Amino acid sequence: MKGIEVKQVVKQFNKETILDGIGFTLEPNKIYGLLGRNGAGKSTLLNILVDRIQADSGVIRIDGEVLRDNDQVLSKMFLMSEVNLYPQGEKVKQIFKWTERLYGNFNMQQARYLAHQFDLDLEAVFSKLSTGYRTIMKLIIALSVPVEYVFLDEPVLGLDANHRDIFYKELIASYNQSPRTFVISTHLIEEAANLIEHVMVLEEGRLIIDDDTEKVLANAYMISGPEQEVDEYSEGLNIIGSDHLARIKANYVYGELHERPIPDLINIDKMDLQTLFINLTKAGERNE
Amino acid sequence: MKGIEVKQVVKQFNKETILDGIGFTLEPNKIYGLLGRNGAGKSTLLNILVDRIQADSGVIRIDGEVLRDNDQVLSKMFLMSEVNLYPQGEKVKQIFKWTERLYGNFNMQQARYLAHQFDLDLEAVFSKLSTGYRTIMKLIIALSVPVEYVFLDEPVLGLDANHRDIFYKELIASYNQSPRTFVISTHLIEEAANLIEHVMVLEEGRLIIDDDTEKVLANAYMISGPEQEVDEYSEGLNIIGSDHLARIKANYVYGELHERPIPDLINIDKMDLQTLFINLTKAGERNE
């Protein structure tokens, strides 16, 4: 069976439960969004998936094989994260070659093309790059390594709007050219919403959403109008939050609406993914 | 005269021109967006405005008085930036008190209210806070100091979507309650677009836009349709970029449209601020 199977994964740090018996499946050639508040456990989960951190219990299978200490399986996966694992004194092009040796393969043509798109100098020394360009170099490597599973932890943190735009476009182009599985963890939810085929929302160590983006958004509504009418119509619906603007109220609803006709004074709009996320996870961040 | 006047400010670092004779006016009680690529000089400019960095030449007047080494003028301004100037071992509430002593005043009620909204523990020690909560503490101070000019350099970097949402709402609430001047430098342009009354775009050390947001957006269009028709209609317009999707082309135009009727196959939509920015500054980042 191709894909990644995660079953009952538990992880504690200092007696605090970070992942609380989490389970899901990642299918081949799909783009996943892993969303969650700061401190929700996203990075821990990604590190467990590539065996950099060991879970306390649970099972992870990659293409049917158990993950733990399995070099053959690990070579199918790549995690791009904030941690800098690269030799500080080396030039960008040397780091590309070093990655090629490590993985036995590397799409050097793709890497050179992306460096050109992002305007990254291949002769620049890693330690002399700006924070933004260090991230860009890591993104280029993540898009050019010959792996089936690519995990991106906050791939666009600190990038300016132009570089984020290039990244989103090149990710899609690279995926179309050679489909593989991506898991993208990001706080810039609305920008990534168009890329993500499947949404996972992690909240206090559990997955509270694990579904196709389209299905999730099909159930996400904003009901607005005069307060009394909005509250009357919303009764019995799954209200996850609300906002006020002068005498207008908006209720955010996640779930099915009534079958009865919509009253005249009420507007029903679709909710975007970021607004849905904010309302679903309002009480969530751990005050570390 | 109230407000900030900047005239012909030049700043070089290592023979590279960061600010190239820049000039503008900040009016009292207005919210400004200072936009620019990574490396465009935004942080340098903000540091010059609060006298932490000295310009090579040029004049800056705050409420009519020259800035340089003028304590009375400096006490009217606050810069929130990535730099941590706070004593690492102190508790949050002690840092609030310390700020109060420094400024002779501090809206402690506002600070406590905001700490509650963001779920920041006043008893927590600064050095033990997560990166996100360090930023939040600094934001709270920036919204609670008794100054007329508040400069925010990347205020939401690293914050999750919920905390960014709280910040935008509380900034507006605080501004409505006590109007003052804000200058917000951010890469999350679309999220901030609703807050910003006036847009400044810095590009290679010069201001290429310095105008009310409404006016700027009134001149920003996306013209889409079949390639030939789009190119024909766009001739003579100020095209700042274009995109292709299959056989559909979109031209981004900044400026006035033709007075003649719009052809049938052509769609004209408004461009959002982030798309405008991306297209205006495409060649801009310095590869540091």
Coordinates of N, CA and C in Angstrom, one line a residue, chain A residues 36-38 119-121 128-130 132-133 157-165 169 187-189 191 243 274 277-279 281-282 285-288, chain B residues 36-38 119-121 128-130 132-133 157-165 169 187-189 191 243 274 277-279 281-282 285-288:
Chain A
G36 N -2.7 24.7 12.6 CA -2.8 24.7 14.0 C -2.3 25.9 14.6
R37 N -2.7 26.2 15.8 CA -2.2 27.4 16.6 C -0.7 27.2 16.8
N38 N 0.0 28.3 17.2 CA 1.4 28.1 17.7 C 1.3 27.2 18.9
D119 N 16.0 34.7 -7.8 CA 17.2 35.7 -7.8 C 18.2 35.3 -6.7
L120 N 18.4 34.0 -6.5 CA 19.3 33.6 -5.5 C 20.7 33.3 -6.2
D121 N 21.7 33.9 -5.6 CA 23.0 33.8 -6.2 C 23.7 32.4 -5.8
K128 N 26.2 34.1 4.7 CA 26.1 35.5 4.3 C 24.8 35.8 3.8
L129 N 23.9 34.8 3.6 CA 22.6 35.1 3.0 C 21.7 35.8 4.1
S130 N 20.8 36.6 3.6 CA 19.8 37.2 4.6 C 18.8 36.0 5.0
G132 N 15.7 35.7 4.8 CA 14.8 35.4 3.7 C 15.4 34.4 2.7
Y133 N 16.7 34.7 2.3 CA 17.3 33.9 1.3 C 17.8 32.6 1.8
L157 N 7.7 31.7 6.1 CA 8.0 32.6 7.3 C 9.0 33.7 6.9
G158 N 8.7 34.9 7.0 CA 9.7 36.0 6.8 C 9.9 36.4 5.3
L159 N 9.3 35.6 4.4 CA 9.5 36.0 3.0 C 8.6 37.2 2.6
D160 N 9.0 38.0 1.7 CA 8.1 39.1 1.3 C 7.1 38.6 0.3
A161 N 6.1 39.4 0.0 CA 4.9 39.0 -0.7 C 5.3 38.4 -2.1
N162 N 6.3 39.0 -2.7 CA 6.8 38.6 -4.0 C 7.3 37.2 -4.0
H163 N 8.2 36.9 -3.0 CA 8.8 35.6 -2.9 C 7.8 34.5 -2.5
R164 N 6.8 34.9 -1.7 CA 5.7 34.0 -1.3 C 5.0 33.6 -2.6
D165 N 4.7 34.6 -3.4 CA 3.9 34.4 -4.7 C 4.7 33.5 -5.6
K169 N 3.5 29.6 -6.8 CA 3.4 29.2 -8.2 C 4.4 28.1 -8.6
H187 N 1.0 29.4 8.9 CA 0.1 30.3 9.5 C -0.6 31.2 8.5
L188 N -0.1 31.3 7.3 CA -0.7 32.1 6.3 C -1.7 31.3 5.5
I189 N -2.8 31.1 6.2 CA -3.8 30.1 5.8 C -4.5 30.5 4.5
E191 N -3.6 32.5 2.1 CA -2.7 32.5 0.9 C -2.5 31.0 0.4
D243 N -19.2 37.8 15.4 CA -18.7 39.2 15.3 C -19.8 40.2 15.3
Q274 N -9.3 30.7 6.5 CA -8.6 31.3 7.6 C -9.6 31.7 8.7
F277 N -10.7 28.6 10.5 CA -9.7 28.2 11.4 C -9.7 29.0 12.7
I278 N -9.7 30.3 12.5 CA -9.7 31.2 13.6 C -10.8 30.9 14.6
N279 N -12.0 30.7 14.1 CA -13.1 30.5 14.9 C -13.1 29.1 15.6
T281 N -10.5 27.4 16.5 CA -9.3 27.2 17.4 C -9.1 28.4 18.4
K282 N -10.2 29.1 18.7 CA -10.1 30.3 19.4 C -9.4 30.1 20.8
E285 N -4.3 28.3 21.8 CA -2.8 28.4 22.0 C -2.4 28.1 23.4
R286 N -1.3 27.4 23.5 CA -0.7 27.1 24.8 C 0.2 28.3 25.1
N287 N 0.0 28.9 26.3 CA 0.8 30.0 26.7 C 2.2 29.6 27.2
E288 N 3.0 29.3 26.3 CA 4.4 28.8 26.7 C 5.3 29.9 27.1
Chain B
G36 N 7.4 47.3 1.4 CA 8.6 47.2 0.6 C 9.1 45.8 0.6
R37 N 9.9 45.4 -0.4 CA 10.6 44.1 -0.4 C 11.5 43.9 0.8
N38 N 11.9 42.7 1.1 CA 13.0 42.5 2.1 C 14.2 43.3 1.5
D119 N -4.2 36.3 25.9 CA -4.0 35.1 26.8 C -2.5 35.1 27.2
L120 N -1.9 36.3 27.5 CA -0.5 36.4 27.9 C -0.5 36.5 29.4
D121 N 0.3 35.6 30.0 CA 0.4 35.5 31.5 C 1.3 36.7 32.0
K128 N 11.3 33.2 29.1 CA 10.6 31.9 29.0 C 9.4 31.9 28.0
L129 N 9.1 33.1 27.5 CA 8.0 33.2 26.6 C 8.4 32.6 25.2
S130 N 7.4 32.0 24.5 CA 7.7 31.6 23.1 C 7.9 32.8 22.3
G132 N 6.4 33.8 19.7 CA 5.1 34.5 19.4 C 4.7 35.4 20.6
Y133 N 4.8 34.9 21.8 CA 4.4 35.7 23.0 C 5.3 36.8 23.3
L157 N 4.9 39.1 12.6 CA 5.8 38.1 12.1 C 5.8 36.9 13.1
G158 N 5.4 35.7 12.6 CA 5.4 34.5 13.5 C 4.2 34.3 14.3
L159 N 3.3 35.3 14.3 CA 2.0 35.1 15.0 C 1.1 34.2 14.2
D160 N 0.3 33.3 15.0 CA -0.7 32.5 14.3 C -1.9 33.4 13.9
A161 N -2.8 32.8 13.0 CA -3.9 33.6 12.4 C -4.8 34.2 13.5
N162 N -5.0 33.5 14.6 CA -5.9 34.0 15.7 C -5.3 35.2 16.3
H163 N -4.0 35.2 16.6 CA -3.3 36.3 17.3 C -3.2 37.5 16.3
R164 N -3.0 37.2 15.0 CA -3.0 38.3 14.1 C -4.4 39.0 14.0
D165 N -5.4 38.2 14.0 CA -6.8 38.7 14.0 C -7.0 39.6 15.2
K169 N -7.8 43.8 15.2 CA -9.0 44.3 15.9 C -8.7 45.3 17.0
H187 N 4.8 42.5 5.7 CA 4.8 41.7 4.5 C 3.4 41.1 4.2
L188 N 2.6 41.1 5.3 CA 1.2 40.5 5.1 C 0.3 41.6 4.7
I189 N 0.5 42.0 3.4 CA -0.1 43.2 2.9 C -1.7 43.1 2.8
E191 N -3.7 41.2 4.5 CA -4.4 41.3 5.8 C -4.4 42.7 6.4
D243 N -0.2 37.7 -16.1 CA -0.3 36.3 -15.7 C -1.0 35.5 -16.8
Q274 N -2.1 43.7 -2.3 CA -0.9 42.8 -2.3 C -0.5 42.5 -3.8
F277 N 1.2 45.5 -5.2 CA 2.5 45.6 -4.6 C 3.5 44.6 -5.3
I278 N 3.1 43.4 -5.5 CA 3.9 42.3 -6.1 C 4.3 42.7 -7.5
N279 N 3.4 43.3 -8.2 CA 3.7 43.6 -9.6 C 4.5 44.9 -9.7
T281 N 6.8 45.8 -7.6 CA 8.2 45.7 -7.0 C 8.9 44.4 -7.5
K282 N 8.5 43.9 -8.6 CA 9.0 42.5 -9.0 C 10.5 42.4 -9.1
E285 N 14.0 42.9 -4.8 CA 14.8 42.5 -3.6 C 16.3 42.6 -3.9
R286 N 17.0 43.0 -2.8 CA 18.4 43.0 -2.9 C 18.9 41.6 -2.4
N287 N 19.7 41.0 -3.2 CA 20.2 39.6 -2.9 C 21.3 39.7 -1.9
E288 N 21.0 39.9 -0.6 CA 22.0 40.1 0.4 C 22.5 38.7 0.9

